[in-house]
Amino acid sequence: MEAPFVNPQEDTAAEAIEAIGDELDVFDDWMERYQYIIEMGRKLPPFPPEWCNDAHRVPGCQSQVWLEEKEADGRLYFAGLSDAAIVCGLVALLLRVYSGRTREEIQATDPGFLRDLGLVQALSTNRGNGVEAMARAIRTAAAVSA
Amino acid sequence: MSTQTPTVHAVPQLDVHAIRQQFPILGEKVHDRPLVFLDSAASAQKPNAVIDCMANTMRHQYANIHRGLHWMSERTTEAYEGVRDLVADFLNAPSREEIVFTRNSTEAINLVAHSFGALLKPGQAVLISQMEHHANLVPWQMLRDWAGIDLRVAPITDDGDLDIEAYKALLADGKVALVAITHMSNVLGTITPAKQIADMAHAAGAQVLFDGSQSVVHHKTDVQALGADFYTFTGHKLYGPTGIGVLWGRRDLLEQMPPFLGGGDMISTVTFEHSTWANIPHKFEAGTPAIVETIGLGAAIEWVNKIGFDGIAAHEADLTTHALQRLATVPGLNIVGHPRVRGGVVSFTMADVHPHDIATLLDRNGIAIRAGHHCAEPLMRRLGLSATARASFGIYTQKEEIDVLADTLVRIRDFFV
């Protein structure tokens, strides 16, 4: 899939989650871990500036998060961006898990892995973070029939 | 004693270490680091005096108030009504009947918007400022839409002070019935010139309400000396519990105003056809109130009084000066707002670093600050910002914690450049 939509690096969402966990485990220190997450955000394909608008904005976060989707070959592909670096890294992480998957796989993949990885403390209540809203938006997109 | 010794005004020193011992939560660790709590402007932590008072109330002396003809109810009513006296003293209000308990400052302002607002006529205006919290903005927008009044907004200067000339101009046509303005900005730290604001409002025939949520915490409040007509504050920023706030209003105004909520405790007589209202303040206190929280607020006020505002104000001024100096040394850091007089709240941004990222990384280091729009979106727009980071200080804040903040901000800055 062409940029800015994210192509999967792993064959399945579950493998992507496992790979992310392994990569984060390398670091002893949370500051280093965040540095790595920020790096992931910086490596996202460039998000078109004309999409940074209200139509693409994910509501419910204090940092701004924009999201676009595209369907091809029975799979949903996503592009995303945030104006906050850590949130942008978490967006990259979410897209690595969810982009380029089938609707069924997206719906079957619980975003609770972010909590398991210690990346968000309380997924359902951390309203300021925006990642939860992003995960919800991705899974809502998958739930809407094509 | 030598006669040459200049007279030094003794500033009482707070024993911050001893004070911190009274806040059990300050011994907690966050992400394996000692908690550095710099978010007291959002909500302050609670001393044992408040925690124990509330627990003891529920353990030993609790019943519904104002209606029971039994010992427990009478004792609880005494404790609850005793807090009204404490609050009246705390604000130097002329009488206890002018103290209305609400859930928080937001509800107090909504009460005034509803009940004082009911006395207003189309064409009259309410005047607020650009630095208001949503709590002192949205209720007036709602009133404007119900009552057909105008809502005027006094601008601020680039430094974050009220633009007094513009304020005066907005009062000039004599249509402003109420000025509703913060006594201290939760974003900029600005302490507004309340006496001057009130004098100018009165000269133009307007009443004045101050949102004192931030300011009552930092220095002694005297509603009569300020010339206020309404004053609001909330318990939880004053080391007290959540769920209890205060409206003080001038007796003649409160007496003219219709009730806010209907129900038990606020009536004099009720028939199916008609009801008559109780006297103030009970007219504005429908239903079973936050009994334990009110008694907890009383404990917080007694605790703060015991420490004394001379010491508190000196300590917090010292902390704020230290914070402004230390933060100025952090590369890329920009302090938002340089008001003439300020309290213990410092907002800042950092070049190339989103406030959200600052807060997340500080949190991993055990440091709690606030980041976002601080419930003041129009102010953010005025400042040309979408968000700021904000550190705020309380009685228990230590200079060393501000040093930890500044040092960690330097590390965070290194992270991004």
Coordinates of C-alpha atoms in Angstrom, one line a residue:
Chain A
M1 CA 0.0 0.0 0.0
E2 CA 1.3 3.5 -0.9
A3 CA 2.2 6.1 1.7
P4 CA 1.0 7.5 3.9
F5 CA -0.9 4.3 4.7
V6 CA 1.1 1.9 6.9
N7 CA 2.0 -1.5 5.7
P8 CA 2.3 -4.3 8.2
Q9 CA 5.8 -5.5 9.2
E10 CA 4.5 -8.7 10.8
D11 CA 2.1 -11.3 9.4
T12 CA -0.5 -10.9 12.2
A13 CA -1.6 -8.3 14.7
A14 CA -0.6 -10.7 17.5
E15 CA 2.9 -11.1 16.1
A16 CA 3.2 -7.3 15.9
I17 CA 2.2 -6.9 19.5
E18 CA 4.8 -9.5 20.5
A19 CA 7.5 -7.9 18.5
I20 CA 6.8 -4.5 20.0
G21 CA 6.9 -6.0 23.5
D22 CA 10.3 -7.6 22.7
E23 CA 11.7 -4.3 21.3
L24 CA 10.6 -2.3 24.4
D25 CA 12.0 -4.9 26.7
V26 CA 15.5 -4.1 25.5
F27 CA 15.4 -0.9 27.5
D28 CA 15.8 -0.7 31.3
D29 CA 14.6 2.8 31.6
W30 CA 11.3 4.4 30.7
M31 CA 13.0 7.5 29.3
E32 CA 14.8 5.3 26.8
R33 CA 11.6 3.4 26.0
Y34 CA 9.9 6.7 25.3
Q35 CA 12.8 7.8 23.1
Y36 CA 12.2 4.6 21.1
I37 CA 8.5 5.2 20.8
I38 CA 9.1 8.8 19.7
E39 CA 11.5 7.4 17.0
M40 CA 8.7 5.1 15.8
G41 CA 6.5 8.1 15.4
R42 CA 9.1 10.0 13.5
K43 CA 9.4 7.1 11.0
L44 CA 5.7 7.1 10.1
P45 CA 5.1 7.9 6.4
P46 CA 4.6 11.7 6.0
F47 CA 0.9 12.5 6.7
P48 CA -0.5 15.0 4.2
P49 CA -0.9 18.4 5.8
E50 CA -4.2 18.9 4.1
W51 CA -5.6 16.0 6.1
C52 CA -4.7 17.7 9.4
N53 CA -8.3 19.1 9.7
D54 CA -11.4 18.5 11.7
A55 CA -12.7 15.9 9.3
H56 CA -9.7 13.7 10.1
R57 CA -9.4 14.6 13.7
V58 CA -10.0 11.9 16.4
P59 CA -12.2 13.6 19.0
G60 CA -11.6 13.1 22.7
C61 CA -7.9 13.9 23.1
Q62 CA -6.1 17.0 24.3
S63 CA -3.2 16.4 21.9
Q64 CA -4.4 16.4 18.3
V65 CA -4.6 13.1 16.5
W66 CA -5.6 12.7 12.8
L67 CA -6.5 9.5 11.2
E68 CA -7.4 8.3 7.6
E69 CA -8.3 4.9 6.3
K70 CA -8.4 3.1 3.0
E71 CA -9.6 -0.4 2.1
A72 CA -7.8 -2.6 -0.4
D73 CA -7.9 -6.4 -1.0
G74 CA -10.2 -7.0 1.9
R75 CA -7.9 -5.2 4.3
L76 CA -8.1 -1.8 6.1
Y77 CA -5.0 0.4 5.9
F78 CA -4.6 3.4 8.2
A79 CA -2.5 6.6 8.1
G80 CA -2.1 8.8 11.3
L81 CA -0.4 11.6 13.0
S82 CA -0.3 13.5 16.3
D83 CA 1.1 16.8 17.2
A84 CA 2.6 15.4 20.4
A85 CA 5.6 13.2 19.9
I86 CA 4.9 10.4 22.3
V87 CA 1.3 10.2 21.2
C88 CA 2.6 10.1 17.6
G89 CA 4.8 7.2 18.6
L90 CA 1.8 5.4 20.1
V91 CA -0.1 6.1 16.9
A92 CA 2.8 4.4 14.9
L93 CA 2.6 1.5 17.3
L94 CA -1.2 1.2 16.9
L95 CA -0.9 1.3 13.1
R96 CA 1.8 -1.3 13.1
V97 CA -0.7 -3.6 14.9
Y98 CA -3.9 -2.6 13.1
S99 CA -3.0 -1.3 9.6
G100 CA -3.2 -3.8 6.8
R101 CA -5.4 -6.3 8.6
T102 CA -8.8 -7.7 7.9
R103 CA -11.8 -6.3 9.6
E104 CA -12.2 -9.5 11.6
E105 CA -8.6 -9.4 12.8
I106 CA -8.9 -5.7 13.8
Q107 CA -12.0 -6.4 15.8
A108 CA -10.5 -9.5 17.4
T109 CA -7.4 -7.5 18.6
D110 CA -8.1 -5.9 21.9
P111 CA -6.3 -2.6 22.4
G112 CA -5.6 -3.7 26.0
F113 CA -2.1 -4.7 24.8
L114 CA -1.1 -1.0 25.3
R115 CA -1.9 -1.3 29.0
D116 CA -0.1 -4.7 29.2
L117 CA 3.0 -3.1 27.7
G118 CA 2.7 -0.3 30.4
L119 CA 2.2 2.3 27.7
V120 CA -1.0 3.7 29.0
Q121 CA -2.0 3.3 32.6
A122 CA -5.7 3.0 32.3
L123 CA -6.9 2.7 28.8
S124 CA -10.5 3.4 29.4
T125 CA -10.1 6.4 31.6
N126 CA -7.0 8.1 30.2
R127 CA -9.0 10.6 28.3
G128 CA -6.2 13.1 27.8
N129 CA -4.0 10.6 26.0
G130 CA -5.9 10.2 22.8
V131 CA -4.6 6.7 22.1
E132 CA -7.7 5.1 23.5
A133 CA -9.8 7.3 21.2
M134 CA -7.6 6.3 18.3
A135 CA -7.9 2.6 19.1
R136 CA -11.6 3.1 19.3
A137 CA -11.7 4.9 16.0
I138 CA -9.8 2.1 14.3
R139 CA -12.0 -0.6 15.6
T140 CA -15.1 1.4 14.8
A141 CA -13.9 1.8 11.2
A142 CA -13.5 -2.0 11.1
A143 CA -17.0 -2.6 12.5
V144 CA -18.7 -0.4 9.8
S145 CA -19.6 -2.7 6.9
A146 CA -17.8 -1.8 3.7
Chain B
M1 CA 18.9 45.7 71.6
S2 CA 20.8 48.1 69.3
T3 CA 18.8 51.0 68.2
Q4 CA 20.6 50.9 64.8
T5 CA 19.0 47.6 63.9
P6 CA 16.5 48.3 61.1
T7 CA 13.0 47.2 61.7
V8 CA 12.5 43.9 59.9
H9 CA 9.0 42.8 59.2
A10 CA 9.1 39.2 60.5
V11 CA 7.9 36.8 57.8
P12 CA 6.8 33.7 59.6
Q13 CA 8.7 30.7 58.2
L14 CA 6.6 27.6 57.5
D15 CA 8.0 24.4 58.8
V16 CA 7.4 22.7 55.4
H17 CA 8.9 19.4 56.6
A18 CA 6.5 19.2 59.5
I19 CA 3.6 20.2 57.2
R20 CA 4.5 17.5 54.8
Q21 CA 4.4 14.9 57.6
Q22 CA 0.7 15.7 57.8
F23 CA 0.0 14.7 54.2
P24 CA 0.2 10.9 54.0
I25 CA 0.0 10.8 50.2
L26 CA 3.3 12.8 49.9
G27 CA 5.1 9.7 51.1
E28 CA 3.9 7.7 48.1
K29 CA 6.0 6.7 45.2
V30 CA 5.0 7.0 41.5
H31 CA 6.8 4.8 39.0
D32 CA 9.3 4.0 41.8
R33 CA 10.2 7.7 42.3
P34 CA 9.2 9.9 45.2
L35 CA 6.0 11.8 44.3
V36 CA 6.7 15.4 43.3
F37 CA 3.2 16.8 43.3
L38 CA 3.0 20.1 41.4
D39 CA -0.6 20.0 40.4
S40 CA -2.3 21.6 43.5
A41 CA -4.1 24.2 41.4
A42 CA -6.1 21.3 39.9
S43 CA -6.8 19.8 43.3
A44 CA -4.8 20.0 46.5
Q45 CA -3.8 17.0 48.7
K46 CA -5.5 16.5 52.0
P47 CA -3.9 16.7 55.5
N48 CA -4.6 14.2 58.2
A49 CA -6.7 16.8 60.0
V50 CA -9.2 16.7 57.1
I51 CA -9.0 12.9 56.5
D52 CA -9.4 12.1 60.2
C53 CA -12.2 14.7 60.7
M54 CA -14.3 13.2 57.9
A55 CA -13.6 9.6 59.0
N56 CA -14.5 10.5 62.6
T57 CA -17.7 12.2 61.6
M58 CA -18.8 9.0 59.8
R59 CA -17.6 6.8 62.6
H60 CA -18.9 8.8 65.6
Q61 CA -21.2 11.6 64.8
Y62 CA -23.3 11.3 61.7
A63 CA -27.0 11.7 60.9
N64 CA -29.0 13.8 58.5
I65 CA -29.2 17.4 59.5
H66 CA -31.8 20.1 60.1
R67 CA -34.7 17.7 60.5
G68 CA -33.9 15.1 63.1
L69 CA -35.3 15.4 66.6
H70 CA -32.6 13.3 68.0
W71 CA -29.2 13.7 69.5
M72 CA -27.1 12.5 66.5
S73 CA -29.0 14.8 64.1
E74 CA -28.6 17.8 66.4
R75 CA -24.9 17.2 66.9
T76 CA -24.3 16.8 63.2
T77 CA -26.4 19.9 62.4
E78 CA -24.3 21.8 64.9
A79 CA -21.1 20.7 63.2
Y80 CA -22.4 21.4 59.8
E81 CA -23.8 24.9 60.7
G82 CA -20.6 25.6 62.6
V83 CA -18.7 25.4 59.3
R84 CA -21.0 28.3 58.0
D85 CA -19.6 30.4 60.8
L86 CA -16.0 29.4 60.0
V87 CA -16.5 30.2 56.3
A88 CA -18.1 33.6 57.1
D89 CA -15.0 34.4 59.2
F90 CA -12.7 33.0 56.6
L91 CA -14.1 35.4 54.0
N92 CA -14.8 38.2 56.5
A93 CA -18.5 38.0 55.4
P94 CA -20.8 40.3 57.3
S95 CA -23.1 37.4 58.3
R96 CA -23.3 33.6 58.3
E97 CA -26.6 33.7 56.5
E98 CA -24.8 35.0 53.4
I99 CA -22.8 31.7 53.1
V100 CA -24.4 29.2 50.7
F101 CA -22.9 25.7 50.4
T102 CA -22.7 24.4 46.9
R103 CA -20.9 21.4 45.3
N104 CA -18.0 23.5 44.0
S105 CA -17.3 26.9 42.6
T106 CA -18.8 25.9 39.2
E107 CA -22.1 25.2 40.9
A108 CA -21.9 28.5 42.9
I109 CA -21.4 30.4 39.6
N110 CA -24.3 28.5 38.0
L111 CA -26.4 29.4 41.0
V112 CA -25.7 33.1 40.5
A113 CA -26.2 32.8 36.7
H114 CA -29.6 31.2 37.2
S115 CA -30.9 33.1 40.1
F116 CA -29.3 36.6 39.8
G117 CA -29.7 36.1 36.1
A118 CA -33.5 35.7 36.6
L119 CA -33.5 39.4 37.7
L120 CA -31.9 40.6 34.5
K121 CA -33.7 42.0 31.5
P122 CA -32.9 41.8 27.8
G123 CA -30.4 44.5 26.9
Q124 CA -28.5 44.2 30.1
A125 CA -25.1 42.6 30.1
V126 CA -22.7 40.4 32.0
L127 CA -19.0 41.2 31.7
I128 CA -16.3 38.6 32.0
S129 CA -12.6 38.5 31.0
Q130 CA -10.5 36.7 28.5
M131 CA -8.8 34.7 31.2
E132 CA -11.8 32.9 32.7
H133 CA -12.0 29.2 33.4
H134 CA -14.9 27.6 31.5
A135 CA -16.7 27.6 34.9
N136 CA -17.0 31.4 34.7
L137 CA -17.8 31.5 31.0
V138 CA -20.2 28.7 30.0
P139 CA -22.9 29.6 32.7
W140 CA -23.0 33.1 31.3
Q141 CA -23.3 31.9 27.7
M142 CA -26.2 29.8 28.8
L143 CA -27.8 32.8 30.6
R144 CA -27.3 34.9 27.5
D145 CA -29.1 32.3 25.4
W146 CA -32.0 32.0 27.9
A147 CA -32.4 35.6 29.0
G148 CA -31.4 37.6 25.9
I149 CA -28.7 39.5 27.7
D150 CA -25.4 40.4 26.3
L151 CA -22.1 38.8 27.2
R152 CA -19.1 41.0 27.0
V153 CA -15.5 39.9 27.3
A154 CA -12.8 42.2 28.7
P155 CA -9.4 41.6 26.9
I156 CA -6.1 40.9 28.6
T157 CA -2.7 42.4 27.8
D158 CA 0.0 40.2 26.3
D159 CA 1.6 39.9 29.8
G160 CA -1.6 38.4 31.1
D161 CA -3.1 41.3 33.0
L162 CA -6.6 42.6 32.7
D163 CA -6.7 45.5 30.2
I164 CA -8.1 48.0 32.6
E165 CA -8.8 50.7 30.0
A166 CA -10.7 48.2 27.8
Y167 CA -12.6 47.0 30.9
K168 CA -13.6 50.6 31.7
A169 CA -14.8 51.1 28.1
L170 CA -16.9 48.0 28.3
L171 CA -18.6 49.4 31.4
A172 CA -19.2 52.8 30.0
D173 CA -22.7 52.5 28.7
G174 CA -24.1 51.5 32.1
K175 CA -25.7 48.3 30.7
V176 CA -23.5 45.9 32.6
A177 CA -25.5 44.4 35.5
L178 CA -22.8 42.0 36.6
V179 CA -19.0 41.7 36.3
A180 CA -17.8 38.1 36.8
I181 CA -14.1 37.8 36.9
T182 CA -11.5 35.5 38.3
H183 CA -9.5 36.7 41.4
M184 CA -6.6 34.5 40.2
S185 CA -6.1 32.9 36.8
N186 CA -5.6 29.2 36.9
V187 CA -3.5 29.4 33.8
L188 CA -1.4 32.6 34.0
G189 CA -1.3 32.9 37.8
T190 CA -2.5 36.5 37.5
I191 CA -4.0 38.0 40.6
T192 CA -6.5 40.5 39.4
P193 CA -6.8 43.9 41.0
A194 CA -10.1 43.0 42.6
K195 CA -10.7 46.2 44.6
Q196 CA -10.2 48.3 41.5
I197 CA -12.4 46.0 39.4
A198 CA -15.1 46.2 42.0
D199 CA -14.9 50.0 42.4
M200 CA -15.1 50.5 38.7
A201 CA -18.0 48.1 38.4
H202 CA -19.9 49.8 41.1
A203 CA -19.3 53.2 39.6
A204 CA -20.9 51.9 36.5
G205 CA -23.9 50.5 38.4
A206 CA -22.8 46.8 38.1
Q207 CA -22.5 44.2 40.8
V208 CA -19.3 42.1 40.9
L209 CA -18.6 38.4 41.3
F210 CA -15.1 37.0 41.9
D211 CA -14.2 33.4 41.2
G212 CA -11.9 32.8 44.1
S213 CA -11.2 29.1 43.5
Q214 CA -7.4 29.7 43.0
S215 CA -6.9 32.8 45.2
V216 CA -8.5 31.8 48.5
V217 CA -5.8 29.2 48.8
H218 CA -2.9 31.6 48.7
H219 CA -3.8 34.6 50.7
K220 CA -6.3 36.1 53.1
T221 CA -9.6 36.9 51.5
D222 CA -11.8 39.8 52.8
V223 CA -14.9 40.2 50.7
Q224 CA -15.8 43.4 52.4
A225 CA -12.4 45.0 51.8
L226 CA -12.5 43.9 48.2
G227 CA -16.0 45.4 47.7
A228 CA -17.3 42.1 46.2
D229 CA -21.0 41.4 45.8
F230 CA -20.6 37.7 45.2
Y231 CA -17.5 35.5 45.9
T232 CA -17.1 31.8 45.1
F233 CA -14.6 29.1 46.0
T234 CA -14.2 25.4 46.2
G235 CA -13.1 23.1 49.0
H236 CA -10.9 20.7 47.2
K237 CA -8.2 23.3 46.2
L238 CA -8.1 24.5 49.8
Y239 CA -6.9 21.1 51.2
G240 CA -10.5 20.1 51.8
P241 CA -12.7 17.5 50.2
T242 CA -14.3 17.5 46.8
G243 CA -18.0 18.0 46.5
I244 CA -18.2 21.1 48.7
G245 CA -18.0 24.7 47.5
V246 CA -19.1 28.1 48.7
L247 CA -21.1 31.0 47.4
W248 CA -21.0 34.2 49.4
G249 CA -23.5 36.8 48.3
R250 CA -24.6 40.2 49.7
R251 CA -27.7 39.6 51.8
D252 CA -30.0 42.0 49.9
L253 CA -29.0 40.3 46.6
L254 CA -29.5 36.8 47.8
E255 CA -32.9 37.8 49.3
Q256 CA -34.1 39.1 46.0
M257 CA -32.9 36.1 44.0
P258 CA -35.3 33.2 43.3
P259 CA -34.2 29.7 44.4
F260 CA -31.8 27.6 42.2
L261 CA -33.0 24.1 42.9
G262 CA -36.3 23.0 44.4
G263 CA -36.8 20.3 47.0
G264 CA -36.5 19.5 50.7
D265 CA -34.9 21.9 53.2
M266 CA -35.3 25.0 51.0
I267 CA -39.0 25.5 51.6
S268 CA -41.0 27.3 54.3
T269 CA -44.5 25.8 53.4
V270 CA -45.6 23.4 50.7
T271 CA -49.0 22.6 49.4
F272 CA -49.9 20.9 46.1
E273 CA -50.7 24.4 44.7
H274 CA -47.9 26.4 46.0
S275 CA -44.7 26.6 48.0
T276 CA -42.9 29.4 49.9
W277 CA -39.2 29.6 50.3
A278 CA -37.1 29.3 53.4
N279 CA -34.9 32.2 54.3
I280 CA -31.3 32.5 53.1
P281 CA -29.1 30.6 53.0
H282 CA -31.4 27.6 53.1
K283 CA -33.5 28.8 50.2
F284 CA -30.5 27.9 48.0
E285 CA -29.7 24.5 49.7
A286 CA -32.2 22.0 48.4
G287 CA -31.9 18.4 49.4
T288 CA -29.5 16.7 51.8
P289 CA -26.3 18.5 51.4
A290 CA -22.7 17.1 51.4
I291 CA -22.7 16.8 55.2
V292 CA -19.4 15.1 55.7
E293 CA -17.7 17.1 53.1
T294 CA -18.9 20.3 54.6
I295 CA -17.6 19.3 58.0
G296 CA -14.3 18.3 56.2
L297 CA -14.1 21.8 54.7
G298 CA -14.4 23.2 58.2
A299 CA -11.5 21.1 59.3
A300 CA -9.5 22.3 56.2
I301 CA -10.2 26.0 57.1
E302 CA -9.3 25.5 60.7
W303 CA -6.1 23.8 59.6
V304 CA -5.2 26.6 57.2
N305 CA -6.0 29.2 59.8
K306 CA -3.7 27.5 62.3
I307 CA -0.8 27.7 59.8
G308 CA -1.8 31.3 59.0
F309 CA -1.9 33.1 55.6
D310 CA 1.2 35.3 56.4
G311 CA 3.3 32.2 56.3
I312 CA 1.5 30.6 53.5
A313 CA 1.7 33.6 51.2
A314 CA 5.4 34.2 52.0
H315 CA 6.2 30.5 51.3
E316 CA 4.3 30.5 48.0
A317 CA 5.7 33.8 46.9
D318 CA 9.2 32.4 47.6
L319 CA 8.4 29.2 45.7
T320 CA 7.1 31.1 42.7
T321 CA 10.1 33.4 42.5
H322 CA 12.4 30.4 42.7
A323 CA 10.3 28.6 40.0
L324 CA 10.5 31.5 37.6
Q325 CA 14.2 31.8 38.1
R326 CA 14.9 28.1 37.7
L327 CA 12.6 27.6 34.8
A328 CA 14.2 30.5 33.0
T329 CA 17.4 28.5 32.9
V330 CA 15.8 25.6 31.0
P331 CA 16.8 25.8 27.3
G332 CA 13.8 26.5 25.0
L333 CA 11.4 27.1 27.9
N334 CA 8.9 29.9 27.6
I335 CA 6.9 31.1 30.6
V336 CA 3.3 31.9 29.6
G337 CA 2.1 35.1 31.2
H338 CA 4.1 37.8 33.0
P339 CA 1.4 39.4 35.2
R340 CA 2.2 42.2 37.6
V341 CA 1.0 40.3 40.6
R342 CA 0.9 36.5 40.5
G343 CA 0.2 33.5 42.7
G344 CA 1.7 30.0 42.8
V345 CA 0.9 28.9 39.3
V346 CA 3.4 28.9 36.4
S347 CA 2.4 27.9 32.8
F348 CA 5.0 27.2 30.3
T349 CA 5.7 25.8 26.8
M350 CA 8.9 24.4 25.4
A351 CA 10.1 24.9 21.8
D352 CA 9.6 21.7 19.8
V353 CA 8.1 19.8 22.7
H354 CA 4.3 19.3 23.1
P355 CA 3.0 20.0 26.6
H356 CA 1.5 16.5 26.5
D357 CA 4.9 15.0 26.0
I358 CA 6.4 17.1 28.8
A359 CA 3.7 15.9 31.2
T360 CA 4.1 12.2 30.2
L361 CA 7.9 12.2 30.6
L362 CA 7.7 14.2 33.9
D363 CA 5.1 11.6 35.1
R364 CA 7.6 8.8 34.5
N365 CA 9.9 10.7 36.8
G366 CA 7.3 10.9 39.5
I367 CA 6.5 14.5 38.8
A368 CA 2.8 15.4 38.5
I369 CA 1.9 18.6 36.5
R370 CA -1.0 19.5 34.4
A371 CA -0.9 19.8 30.6
G372 CA -3.6 20.9 28.3
H373 CA -6.0 23.8 27.9
H374 CA -6.8 24.0 31.6
C375 CA -10.5 24.4 31.0
A376 CA -9.7 27.8 29.4
E377 CA -9.9 27.2 25.7
P378 CA -10.7 30.8 24.7
L379 CA -7.7 32.0 26.7
M380 CA -5.5 29.5 24.9
R381 CA -6.7 30.9 21.6
R382 CA -6.0 34.4 22.8
L383 CA -2.5 33.3 23.7
G384 CA -2.1 31.6 20.3
L385 CA -1.5 28.2 22.0
S386 CA -3.4 24.9 21.9
A387 CA -2.0 23.8 25.3
T388 CA 0.5 24.6 28.0
A389 CA 2.2 22.7 30.8
R390 CA 1.5 24.1 34.2
A391 CA 3.2 23.6 37.5
S392 CA 1.4 24.8 40.6
F393 CA 2.4 25.0 44.2
G394 CA 0.9 24.5 47.6
I395 CA 1.7 24.7 51.3
Y396 CA 3.7 21.5 51.1
T397 CA 5.7 22.3 48.0
Q398 CA 9.5 22.4 48.6
K399 CA 12.1 24.3 46.6
E400 CA 13.9 21.1 46.0
E401 CA 10.9 19.8 44.1
I402 CA 11.1 22.8 41.8
D403 CA 14.7 22.0 41.3
V404 CA 13.8 18.4 40.4
L405 CA 11.3 19.8 37.9
A406 CA 13.8 22.1 36.3
D407 CA 16.5 19.5 36.1
T408 CA 14.1 16.9 34.6
L409 CA 12.9 19.5 32.0
V410 CA 16.5 20.0 30.9
R411 CA 16.8 16.2 30.3
I412 CA 13.5 16.2 28.5
R413 CA 14.6 19.1 26.3
D414 CA 17.8 17.1 25.5
F415 CA 15.6 14.2 24.4
F416 CA 14.0 16.2 21.6
V417 CA 16.9 18.2 20.2

